[in-house]
């Protein structure tokens, strides 16, 4: 059974940084692409970033490009999202997801974590 567990969320002020982690178990982590998505209250799930199995291909949403960095450690079965220069509009529940391809489409990921709340105050 695949399990994804996010951690690292919290309440920060605008301009601060946070690093989210997502620990995976249940199947060979290094075979799969990983993605980060977020969902704010009353809004649809939104793509944030994705990374291929080896870590040498990444894609970012325009809204986070230059501020967020996705990375992975296949020896630790973990994917990270480093978030710098946080803005109030980054406030959301952040989810990690696992899939077979690098894609920005949430429905192409087949396993999801439970989410971690990120709140950015102004």
CSV table of N, CA, C and O in Angstrom, one decimal:
chain,number,residue,atom,x,y,z
A,1,UNK,N,0.8,-1.2,0.0
A,1,UNK,CA,0.0,0.0,0.0
A,1,UNK,C,0.9,1.2,0.0
A,1,UNK,O,1.7,1.4,0.8
A,2,UNK,N,0.6,2.1,-1.0
A,2,UNK,CA,1.4,3.3,-1.1
A,2,UNK,C,0.9,4.3,0.0
A,2,UNK,O,-0.3,4.5,0.2
A,3,UNK,N,1.9,5.0,0.6
A,3,UNK,CA,1.6,6.0,1.6
A,3,UNK,C,2.5,7.2,1.4
A,3,UNK,O,3.7,7.1,1.2
A,4,UNK,N,1.8,8.4,1.3
A,4,UNK,CA,2.6,9.6,1.2
A,4,UNK,C,2.2,10.5,2.4
A,4,UNK,O,1.0,10.7,2.7
A,5,UNK,N,3.2,11.0,3.1
A,5,UNK,CA,3.0,11.7,4.4
A,5,UNK,C,3.7,13.1,4.3
A,5,UNK,O,4.9,13.1,4.3
A,6,UNK,N,2.9,14.1,4.2
A,6,UNK,CA,3.5,15.5,4.2
A,6,UNK,C,3.8,16.0,5.6
A,6,UNK,O,3.1,15.7,6.5
A,7,UNK,N,4.7,16.9,5.6
A,7,UNK,CA,5.0,17.6,6.9
A,7,UNK,C,5.7,18.9,6.6
A,7,UNK,O,6.1,19.1,5.4
A,8,UNK,N,5.8,19.8,7.6
A,8,UNK,CA,6.5,21.0,7.4
A,8,UNK,C,5.7,22.3,7.2
A,8,UNK,O,6.2,23.4,7.2
A,9,UNK,N,4.4,22.1,7.2
A,9,UNK,CA,3.5,23.3,7.1
A,9,UNK,C,3.5,24.1,8.4
A,9,UNK,O,4.0,23.6,9.4
A,10,UNK,N,2.8,25.2,8.3
A,10,UNK,CA,2.7,26.0,9.5
A,10,UNK,C,2.3,27.4,9.2
A,10,UNK,O,1.8,27.7,8.0
A,11,UNK,N,2.3,28.3,10.2
A,11,UNK,CA,1.9,29.7,10.1
A,11,UNK,C,3.2,30.5,10.0
A,11,UNK,O,4.0,30.5,10.9
A,12,UNK,N,3.3,31.3,8.9
A,12,UNK,CA,4.5,32.2,8.8
A,12,UNK,C,4.0,33.6,8.3
A,12,UNK,O,2.8,33.7,8.0
A,13,UNK,N,4.9,34.5,8.3
A,13,UNK,CA,4.6,35.8,7.8
A,13,UNK,C,5.1,36.0,6.4
A,13,UNK,O,6.0,35.2,5.9
A,14,UNK,N,4.5,36.9,5.7
A,14,UNK,CA,4.9,37.2,4.3
A,14,UNK,C,6.4,37.4,4.3
A,14,UNK,O,7.0,38.1,5.1
A,15,UNK,N,7.0,36.8,3.3
A,15,UNK,CA,8.5,37.0,3.1
A,15,UNK,C,9.3,35.9,3.7
A,15,UNK,O,10.5,35.7,3.4
A,16,UNK,N,8.6,35.1,4.6
A,16,UNK,CA,9.3,34.0,5.3
A,16,UNK,C,9.5,32.8,4.3
A,16,UNK,O,8.9,32.8,3.2
A,17,UNK,N,10.1,31.8,4.8
A,17,UNK,CA,10.4,30.5,4.1
A,17,UNK,C,9.9,29.3,4.9
A,17,UNK,O,9.8,29.4,6.1
A,18,UNK,N,9.5,28.3,4.1
A,18,UNK,CA,9.1,27.0,4.7
A,18,UNK,C,9.6,25.9,3.8
A,18,UNK,O,9.7,26.1,2.6
A,19,UNK,N,9.9,24.8,4.4
A,19,UNK,CA,10.3,23.6,3.5
A,19,UNK,C,9.3,22.5,3.9
A,19,UNK,O,9.2,22.0,5.0
A,20,UNK,N,8.6,22.1,2.9
A,20,UNK,CA,7.7,20.9,3.0
A,20,UNK,C,8.4,19.6,2.6
A,20,UNK,O,9.2,19.7,1.7
A,21,UNK,N,8.0,18.6,3.3
A,21,UNK,CA,8.6,17.3,3.0
A,21,UNK,C,7.4,16.3,2.8
A,21,UNK,O,6.4,16.5,3.3
A,22,UNK,N,7.7,15.3,1.9
A,22,UNK,CA,6.7,14.3,1.7
A,22,UNK,C,7.5,12.9,1.7
A,22,UNK,O,8.3,12.7,0.8
A,23,UNK,N,7.2,12.1,2.7
A,23,UNK,CA,7.8,10.8,2.8
A,23,UNK,C,6.9,9.8,2.2
A,23,UNK,O,5.8,9.7,2.5
A,24,UNK,N,7.5,9.0,1.3
A,24,UNK,CA,6.8,7.9,0.6
A,24,UNK,C,7.2,6.5,1.0
A,24,UNK,O,8.3,6.3,1.4
A,25,UNK,N,6.2,5.7,1.0
A,25,UNK,CA,6.5,4.2,1.2
A,25,UNK,C,5.5,3.4,0.5
A,25,UNK,O,4.5,3.9,0.0
A,26,UNK,N,5.8,2.1,0.3
A,26,UNK,CA,4.9,1.2,-0.3
A,26,UNK,C,5.3,0.8,-1.7
A,26,UNK,O,4.8,-0.3,-2.2
A,27,UNK,N,6.1,1.5,-2.4
A,27,UNK,CA,6.6,1.1,-3.7
A,27,UNK,C,7.9,1.8,-4.0
A,27,UNK,O,8.2,2.8,-3.4
A,28,UNK,N,8.5,1.4,-5.1
A,28,UNK,CA,9.9,1.9,-5.4
A,28,UNK,C,9.8,3.4,-5.7
A,28,UNK,O,9.4,3.8,-6.8
A,29,UNK,N,10.2,4.2,-4.8
A,29,UNK,CA,10.0,5.7,-4.9
A,29,UNK,C,10.7,6.2,-6.2
A,29,UNK,O,10.2,7.1,-6.9
A,30,UNK,N,11.9,5.7,-6.5
A,30,UNK,CA,12.7,6.3,-7.5
A,30,UNK,C,12.1,6.0,-8.9
A,30,UNK,O,12.7,6.6,-9.9
A,31,UNK,N,11.1,5.3,-9.0
A,31,UNK,CA,10.5,5.0,-10.3
A,31,UNK,C,9.5,6.0,-10.8
A,31,UNK,O,9.0,5.9,-11.9
A,32,UNK,N,9.1,6.9,-9.8
A,32,UNK,CA,7.9,7.7,-10.1
A,32,UNK,C,8.2,9.2,-10.0
A,32,UNK,O,9.0,9.6,-9.3
A,33,UNK,N,7.4,9.9,-10.8
A,33,UNK,CA,7.4,11.3,-10.7
A,33,UNK,C,6.6,11.7,-9.5
A,33,UNK,O,5.8,11.0,-9.0
A,34,UNK,N,7.0,12.9,-9.0
A,34,UNK,CA,6.3,13.4,-7.8
A,34,UNK,C,5.9,14.9,-8.1
A,34,UNK,O,6.5,15.6,-8.8
A,35,UNK,N,4.7,15.2,-7.5
A,35,UNK,CA,4.2,16.6,-7.7
A,35,UNK,C,3.7,17.2,-6.4
A,35,UNK,O,3.4,16.5,-5.4
A,36,UNK,N,3.7,18.5,-6.4
A,36,UNK,CA,3.0,19.2,-5.3
A,36,UNK,C,1.9,20.0,-5.9
A,36,UNK,O,2.0,20.7,-6.9
A,37,UNK,N,0.8,20.0,-5.2
A,37,UNK,CA,-0.4,20.7,-5.5
A,37,UNK,C,-0.9,21.5,-4.3
A,37,UNK,O,-0.5,21.2,-3.2
A,38,UNK,N,-1.8,22.4,-4.5
A,38,UNK,CA,-2.3,23.1,-3.3
A,38,UNK,C,-3.8,23.5,-3.6
A,38,UNK,O,-4.2,23.5,-4.7
A,39,UNK,N,-4.5,23.6,-2.5
A,39,UNK,CA,-5.9,24.0,-2.6
A,39,UNK,C,-6.3,24.9,-1.5
A,39,UNK,O,-6.1,24.6,-0.3
A,40,UNK,N,-6.7,26.1,-1.9
A,40,UNK,CA,-7.2,27.1,-0.9
A,40,UNK,C,-8.7,27.0,-0.7
A,40,UNK,O,-9.4,26.4,-1.6
A,41,UNK,N,-9.2,27.5,0.4
A,41,UNK,CA,-10.6,27.3,0.6
A,41,UNK,C,-11.5,28.0,-0.5
A,41,UNK,O,-11.2,29.1,-0.9
A,42,UNK,N,-12.4,27.2,-1.0
A,42,UNK,CA,-13.3,27.7,-2.0
A,42,UNK,C,-12.7,27.8,-3.4
A,42,UNK,O,-13.3,28.3,-4.4
A,43,UNK,N,-11.5,27.2,-3.6
A,43,UNK,CA,-10.8,27.2,-4.9
A,43,UNK,C,-10.5,25.8,-5.3
A,43,UNK,O,-10.5,24.9,-4.5
A,44,UNK,N,-10.2,25.7,-6.6
A,44,UNK,CA,-9.9,24.3,-7.1
A,44,UNK,C,-8.4,24.0,-6.8
A,44,UNK,O,-7.6,24.9,-6.5
A,45,UNK,N,-8.2,22.7,-6.9
A,45,UNK,CA,-6.8,22.2,-6.7
A,45,UNK,C,-5.9,22.8,-7.7
A,45,UNK,O,-6.3,22.8,-8.9
A,46,UNK,N,-4.7,23.3,-7.3
A,46,UNK,CA,-3.8,24.0,-8.2
A,46,UNK,C,-2.5,23.3,-8.3
A,46,UNK,O,-1.9,23.0,-7.2
A,47,UNK,N,-1.9,23.2,-9.5
A,47,UNK,CA,-0.6,22.6,-9.6
A,47,UNK,C,0.4,23.6,-9.1
A,47,UNK,O,0.3,24.8,-9.3
A,48,UNK,N,1.5,23.1,-8.4
A,48,UNK,CA,2.5,23.9,-7.9
A,48,UNK,C,3.9,23.6,-8.6
A,48,UNK,O,4.5,24.4,-9.2
A,49,UNK,N,4.2,22.3,-8.5
A,49,UNK,CA,5.5,21.9,-9.1
A,49,UNK,C,5.6,20.4,-9.2
A,49,UNK,O,4.8,19.6,-8.6
A,50,UNK,N,6.4,19.9,-10.1
A,50,UNK,CA,6.6,18.5,-10.3
A,50,UNK,C,8.0,18.2,-10.7
A,50,UNK,O,8.8,19.1,-11.1
A,51,UNK,N,8.4,16.9,-10.4
A,51,UNK,CA,9.8,16.5,-10.6
A,51,UNK,C,9.8,15.1,-11.2
A,51,UNK,O,9.0,14.3,-10.7
A,52,UNK,N,10.7,14.8,-12.1
A,52,UNK,CA,10.8,13.5,-12.6
A,52,UNK,C,11.5,12.5,-11.7
A,52,UNK,O,12.0,12.9,-10.6
A,53,UNK,N,11.6,11.3,-12.1
A,53,UNK,CA,12.1,10.2,-11.2
A,53,UNK,C,13.5,10.5,-10.7
A,53,UNK,O,13.9,10.2,-9.6
A,54,UNK,N,14.3,11.0,-11.6
A,54,UNK,CA,15.8,11.2,-11.3
A,54,UNK,C,16.1,12.6,-10.7
A,54,UNK,O,17.2,12.8,-10.3
A,55,UNK,N,15.1,13.5,-10.8
A,55,UNK,CA,15.3,14.8,-10.3
A,55,UNK,C,15.9,15.8,-11.2
A,55,UNK,O,16.2,17.0,-10.8
A,56,UNK,N,16.1,15.5,-12.5
A,56,UNK,CA,16.8,16.4,-13.4
A,56,UNK,C,15.8,17.1,-14.3
A,56,UNK,O,16.2,17.9,-15.2
A,57,UNK,N,14.5,16.9,-14.1
A,57,UNK,CA,13.5,17.7,-14.8
A,57,UNK,C,12.5,18.2,-13.8
A,57,UNK,O,11.9,17.4,-13.1
A,58,UNK,N,12.2,19.5,-13.8
A,58,UNK,CA,11.2,20.1,-13.0
A,58,UNK,C,10.4,21.0,-13.8
A,58,UNK,O,10.8,21.6,-14.8
A,59,UNK,N,9.1,21.2,-13.3
A,59,UNK,CA,8.2,22.1,-13.9
A,59,UNK,C,7.5,22.8,-12.8
A,59,UNK,O,7.2,22.2,-11.8
A,60,UNK,N,7.3,24.1,-13.0
A,60,UNK,CA,6.7,25.0,-11.9
A,60,UNK,C,5.5,25.8,-12.5
A,60,UNK,O,5.5,26.2,-13.6
A,61,UNK,N,4.6,26.0,-11.6
A,61,UNK,CA,3.5,27.0,-11.9
A,61,UNK,C,4.2,28.4,-12.0
A,61,UNK,O,5.1,28.7,-11.3
A,62,UNK,N,3.6,29.2,-12.9
A,62,UNK,CA,4.1,30.5,-13.0
A,62,UNK,C,4.1,31.3,-11.7
A,62,UNK,O,4.9,32.2,-11.5
A,63,UNK,N,3.1,31.0,-10.9
A,63,UNK,CA,2.9,31.8,-9.7
A,63,UNK,C,3.9,31.5,-8.7
A,63,UNK,O,4.1,32.3,-7.7
A,64,UNK,N,4.7,30.4,-8.8
A,64,UNK,CA,5.7,30.1,-7.8
A,64,UNK,C,7.1,30.1,-8.4
A,64,UNK,O,8.1,29.9,-7.6
A,65,UNK,N,7.2,30.2,-9.7
A,65,UNK,CA,8.5,30.1,-10.3
A,65,UNK,C,9.5,31.2,-9.8
A,65,UNK,O,9.1,32.3,-9.6
A,66,UNK,N,10.7,30.8,-9.4
A,66,UNK,CA,11.7,31.7,-8.9
A,66,UNK,C,11.6,31.8,-7.4
A,66,UNK,O,12.5,32.3,-6.7
A,67,UNK,N,10.5,31.3,-6.8
A,67,UNK,CA,10.4,31.3,-5.3
A,67,UNK,C,10.4,29.9,-4.7
A,67,UNK,O,10.9,29.8,-3.6
A,68,UNK,N,9.8,29.0,-5.4
A,68,UNK,CA,9.7,27.6,-4.9
A,68,UNK,C,10.7,26.7,-5.6
A,68,UNK,O,10.9,26.9,-6.8
A,69,UNK,N,11.2,25.7,-4.9
A,69,UNK,CA,12.1,24.7,-5.5
A,69,UNK,C,11.7,23.3,-5.1
A,69,UNK,O,11.6,23.0,-3.9
A,70,UNK,N,11.4,22.5,-6.0
A,70,UNK,CA,11.1,21.1,-5.8
A,70,UNK,C,12.4,20.3,-5.9
A,70,UNK,O,13.2,20.5,-6.8
A,71,UNK,N,12.6,19.3,-5.0
A,71,UNK,CA,13.7,18.4,-5.1
A,71,UNK,C,13.4,17.1,-4.5
A,71,UNK,O,12.3,16.9,-3.9
A,72,UNK,N,14.2,16.1,-4.7
A,72,UNK,CA,13.9,14.8,-4.2
A,72,UNK,C,15.2,14.1,-3.7
A,72,UNK,O,16.3,14.4,-4.3
A,73,UNK,N,15.1,13.2,-2.8
A,73,UNK,CA,16.2,12.4,-2.3
A,73,UNK,C,15.7,10.9,-2.4
A,73,UNK,O,14.9,10.5,-1.5
A,74,UNK,N,16.1,10.3,-3.4
A,74,UNK,CA,15.6,8.9,-3.7
A,74,UNK,C,16.2,7.9,-2.6
A,74,UNK,O,15.6,6.8,-2.4
A,75,UNK,N,17.2,8.2,-2.0
A,75,UNK,CA,17.7,7.3,-0.9
A,75,UNK,C,16.9,7.5,0.3
A,75,UNK,O,16.9,6.5,1.2
A,76,UNK,N,16.2,8.6,0.5
A,76,UNK,CA,15.4,8.8,1.7
A,76,UNK,C,13.9,8.7,1.3
A,76,UNK,O,13.0,8.9,2.2
A,77,UNK,N,13.6,8.4,0.1
A,77,UNK,CA,12.2,8.3,-0.4
A,77,UNK,C,11.4,9.5,0.0
A,77,UNK,O,10.2,9.4,0.4
A,78,UNK,N,12.0,10.7,-0.3
A,78,UNK,CA,11.3,11.9,0.1
A,78,UNK,C,11.4,13.0,-1.0
A,78,UNK,O,12.5,13.1,-1.6
A,79,UNK,N,10.4,13.7,-1.1
A,79,UNK,CA,10.4,14.9,-2.0
A,79,UNK,C,10.1,16.1,-1.2
A,79,UNK,O,9.4,16.1,-0.2
A,80,UNK,N,10.8,17.2,-1.6
A,80,UNK,CA,10.7,18.4,-0.8
A,80,UNK,C,10.2,19.6,-1.7
A,80,UNK,O,10.2,19.6,-2.9
A,81,UNK,N,9.6,20.6,-1.0
A,81,UNK,CA,9.3,21.8,-1.6
A,81,UNK,C,9.8,22.9,-0.8
A,81,UNK,O,9.2,23.2,0.3
A,82,UNK,N,10.8,23.6,-1.2
A,82,UNK,CA,11.4,24.7,-0.5
A,82,UNK,C,10.6,26.0,-1.0
A,82,UNK,O,10.6,26.2,-2.2
A,83,UNK,N,10.0,26.7,-0.1
A,83,UNK,CA,9.2,27.8,-0.4
A,83,UNK,C,9.8,29.1,0.2
A,83,UNK,O,9.9,29.2,1.4
A,84,UNK,N,10.2,30.0,-0.6
A,84,UNK,CA,10.8,31.2,-0.2
A,84,UNK,C,9.9,32.4,-0.6
A,84,UNK,O,9.1,32.3,-1.4
A,85,UNK,N,10.2,33.5,0.1
A,85,UNK,CA,9.4,34.7,-0.2
A,85,UNK,C,7.9,34.5,-0.3
A,85,UNK,O,7.2,34.8,-1.2
A,86,UNK,N,7.4,33.8,0.8
A,86,UNK,CA,6.0,33.4,0.8
A,86,UNK,C,5.1,34.7,0.8
A,86,UNK,O,5.4,35.7,1.4
A,87,UNK,N,4.0,34.5,0.2
A,87,UNK,CA,3.0,35.5,0.0
A,87,UNK,C,1.7,35.0,0.6
A,87,UNK,O,1.4,33.8,0.7
A,88,UNK,N,0.8,36.0,1.1
A,88,UNK,CA,-0.5,35.5,1.6
A,88,UNK,C,-1.3,34.7,0.6
A,88,UNK,O,-2.0,33.7,1.1
A,89,UNK,N,-1.1,34.9,-0.7
A,89,UNK,CA,-1.9,34.1,-1.7
A,89,UNK,C,-1.3,32.7,-1.8
A,89,UNK,O,-1.9,31.9,-2.5
A,90,UNK,N,-0.2,32.4,-1.1
A,90,UNK,CA,0.3,31.0,-1.1
A,90,UNK,C,-0.4,30.2,0.0
A,90,UNK,O,-0.2,29.0,0.1
A,91,UNK,N,-1.3,30.8,0.8
A,91,UNK,CA,-2.0,30.1,1.8
A,91,UNK,C,-2.9,29.0,1.2
A,91,UNK,O,-3.7,29.3,0.3
A,92,UNK,N,-2.7,27.8,1.7
A,92,UNK,CA,-3.5,26.7,1.1
A,92,UNK,C,-3.1,25.4,1.9
A,92,UNK,O,-2.1,25.4,2.6
A,93,UNK,N,-3.8,24.3,1.6
A,93,UNK,CA,-3.4,23.0,2.0
A,93,UNK,C,-2.5,22.5,0.8
A,93,UNK,O,-3.0,22.5,-0.3
A,94,UNK,N,-1.3,22.0,1.2
A,94,UNK,CA,-0.4,21.5,0.2
A,94,UNK,C,-0.4,20.0,0.2
A,94,UNK,O,-0.2,19.4,1.3
A,95,UNK,N,-0.5,19.4,-1.0
A,95,UNK,CA,-0.5,18.0,-1.1
A,95,UNK,C,0.6,17.5,-2.0
A,95,UNK,O,0.9,18.1,-3.0
A,96,UNK,N,1.2,16.4,-1.6
A,96,UNK,CA,2.1,15.8,-2.6
A,96,UNK,C,1.4,14.6,-3.3
A,96,UNK,O,0.4,14.0,-2.7
A,97,UNK,N,1.9,14.3,-4.4
A,97,UNK,CA,1.3,13.2,-5.2
A,97,UNK,C,2.3,12.5,-6.0
A,97,UNK,O,3.4,13.0,-6.3
A,98,UNK,N,2.0,11.3,-6.3
A,98,UNK,CA,2.9,10.4,-7.0
A,98,UNK,C,2.3,9.8,-8.3
A,98,UNK,O,1.1,9.5,-8.3
A,99,UNK,N,3.0,9.8,-9.4
A,99,UNK,CA,2.5,9.4,-10.6
A,99,UNK,C,3.5,8.8,-11.6
A,99,UNK,O,4.7,8.8,-11.3
A,100,UNK,N,3.1,8.4,-12.7
A,100,UNK,CA,4.0,7.7,-13.7
A,100,UNK,C,4.7,8.7,-14.6
A,100,UNK,O,5.7,8.3,-15.2
A,101,UNK,N,4.1,9.9,-14.8
A,101,UNK,CA,4.7,10.8,-15.7
A,101,UNK,C,4.8,12.2,-15.0
A,101,UNK,O,4.1,12.5,-14.1
A,102,UNK,N,5.7,13.0,-15.6
A,102,UNK,CA,5.8,14.4,-15.2
A,102,UNK,C,4.6,15.2,-15.8
A,102,UNK,O,4.6,15.3,-17.1
A,103,UNK,N,3.7,15.7,-15.0
A,103,UNK,CA,2.5,16.3,-15.6
A,103,UNK,C,2.0,17.4,-14.6
A,103,UNK,O,2.2,17.3,-13.4
A,104,UNK,N,1.3,18.4,-15.1
A,104,UNK,CA,0.7,19.4,-14.3
A,104,UNK,C,-0.7,19.1,-14.0
A,104,UNK,O,-1.4,19.8,-13.2
A,105,UNK,N,-1.2,18.0,-14.5
A,105,UNK,CA,-2.6,17.6,-14.4
A,105,UNK,C,-2.8,16.7,-13.1
A,105,UNK,O,-2.3,15.6,-13.1
A,106,UNK,N,-3.7,17.2,-12.2
A,106,UNK,CA,-3.8,16.4,-10.9
A,106,UNK,C,-4.3,15.0,-11.1
A,106,UNK,O,-4.0,14.1,-10.4
A,107,UNK,N,-5.2,14.9,-12.1
A,107,UNK,CA,-5.9,13.6,-12.3
A,107,UNK,C,-4.9,12.5,-12.9
A,107,UNK,O,-5.3,11.3,-13.0
A,108,UNK,N,-3.7,12.9,-13.3
A,108,UNK,CA,-2.8,11.9,-13.8
A,108,UNK,C,-1.8,11.4,-12.7
A,108,UNK,O,-0.9,10.7,-13.0
A,109,UNK,N,-2.1,11.8,-11.5
A,109,UNK,CA,-1.4,11.3,-10.3
A,109,UNK,C,-2.3,10.3,-9.6
A,109,UNK,O,-3.5,10.5,-9.4
A,110,UNK,N,-1.7,9.1,-9.2
A,110,UNK,CA,-2.6,8.1,-8.7
A,110,UNK,C,-2.4,7.9,-7.2
A,110,UNK,O,-3.2,7.1,-6.6
A,111,UNK,N,-1.6,8.6,-6.5
A,111,UNK,CA,-1.5,8.5,-5.1
A,111,UNK,C,-1.3,9.9,-4.5
A,111,UNK,O,-0.5,10.7,-5.0
A,112,UNK,N,-1.9,10.1,-3.4
A,112,UNK,CA,-1.9,11.4,-2.7
A,112,UNK,C,-1.7,11.3,-1.2
A,112,UNK,O,-2.1,10.4,-0.6
A,113,UNK,N,-1.0,12.4,-0.7
A,113,UNK,CA,-0.9,12.5,0.7
A,113,UNK,C,-2.2,13.2,1.3
A,113,UNK,O,-3.1,13.5,0.6
A,114,UNK,N,-2.1,13.3,2.6
A,114,UNK,CA,-3.3,13.9,3.3
A,114,UNK,C,-3.3,15.4,3.4
A,114,UNK,O,-4.3,16.0,3.7
A,115,UNK,N,-2.1,16.0,3.0
A,115,UNK,CA,-2.0,17.4,3.0
A,115,UNK,C,-1.4,18.1,4.2
A,115,UNK,O,-1.5,17.5,5.3
A,116,UNK,N,-0.8,19.2,4.1
A,116,UNK,CA,-0.3,20.0,5.2
A,116,UNK,C,-0.7,21.5,5.0
A,116,UNK,O,-0.5,22.0,3.9
A,117,UNK,N,-1.1,22.1,6.0
A,117,UNK,CA,-1.6,23.5,5.9
A,117,UNK,C,-0.4,24.5,5.9
A,117,UNK,O,0.4,24.4,6.8
A,118,UNK,N,-0.5,25.4,5.0
A,118,UNK,CA,0.5,26.5,5.0
A,118,UNK,C,-0.4,27.8,5.0
A,118,UNK,O,-1.3,28.0,4.2
A,119,UNK,N,-0.1,28.6,6.0
A,119,UNK,CA,-0.8,29.8,6.2
A,119,UNK,C,0.2,31.0,6.2
A,119,UNK,O,1.2,30.9,7.1
A,120,UNK,N,0.1,31.9,5.4
A,120,UNK,CA,1.0,33.1,5.3
A,120,UNK,C,0.2,34.3,5.7
A,120,UNK,O,-0.7,34.7,5.0
A,121,UNK,N,0.6,35.0,6.7
A,121,UNK,CA,0.0,36.2,7.2
A,121,UNK,C,0.7,37.4,6.6
A,121,UNK,O,1.9,37.4,6.3
A,122,UNK,N,-0.1,38.5,6.4
A,122,UNK,CA,0.4,39.7,5.7
A,122,UNK,C,1.0,40.6,6.8
A,122,UNK,O,0.8,40.4,8.0
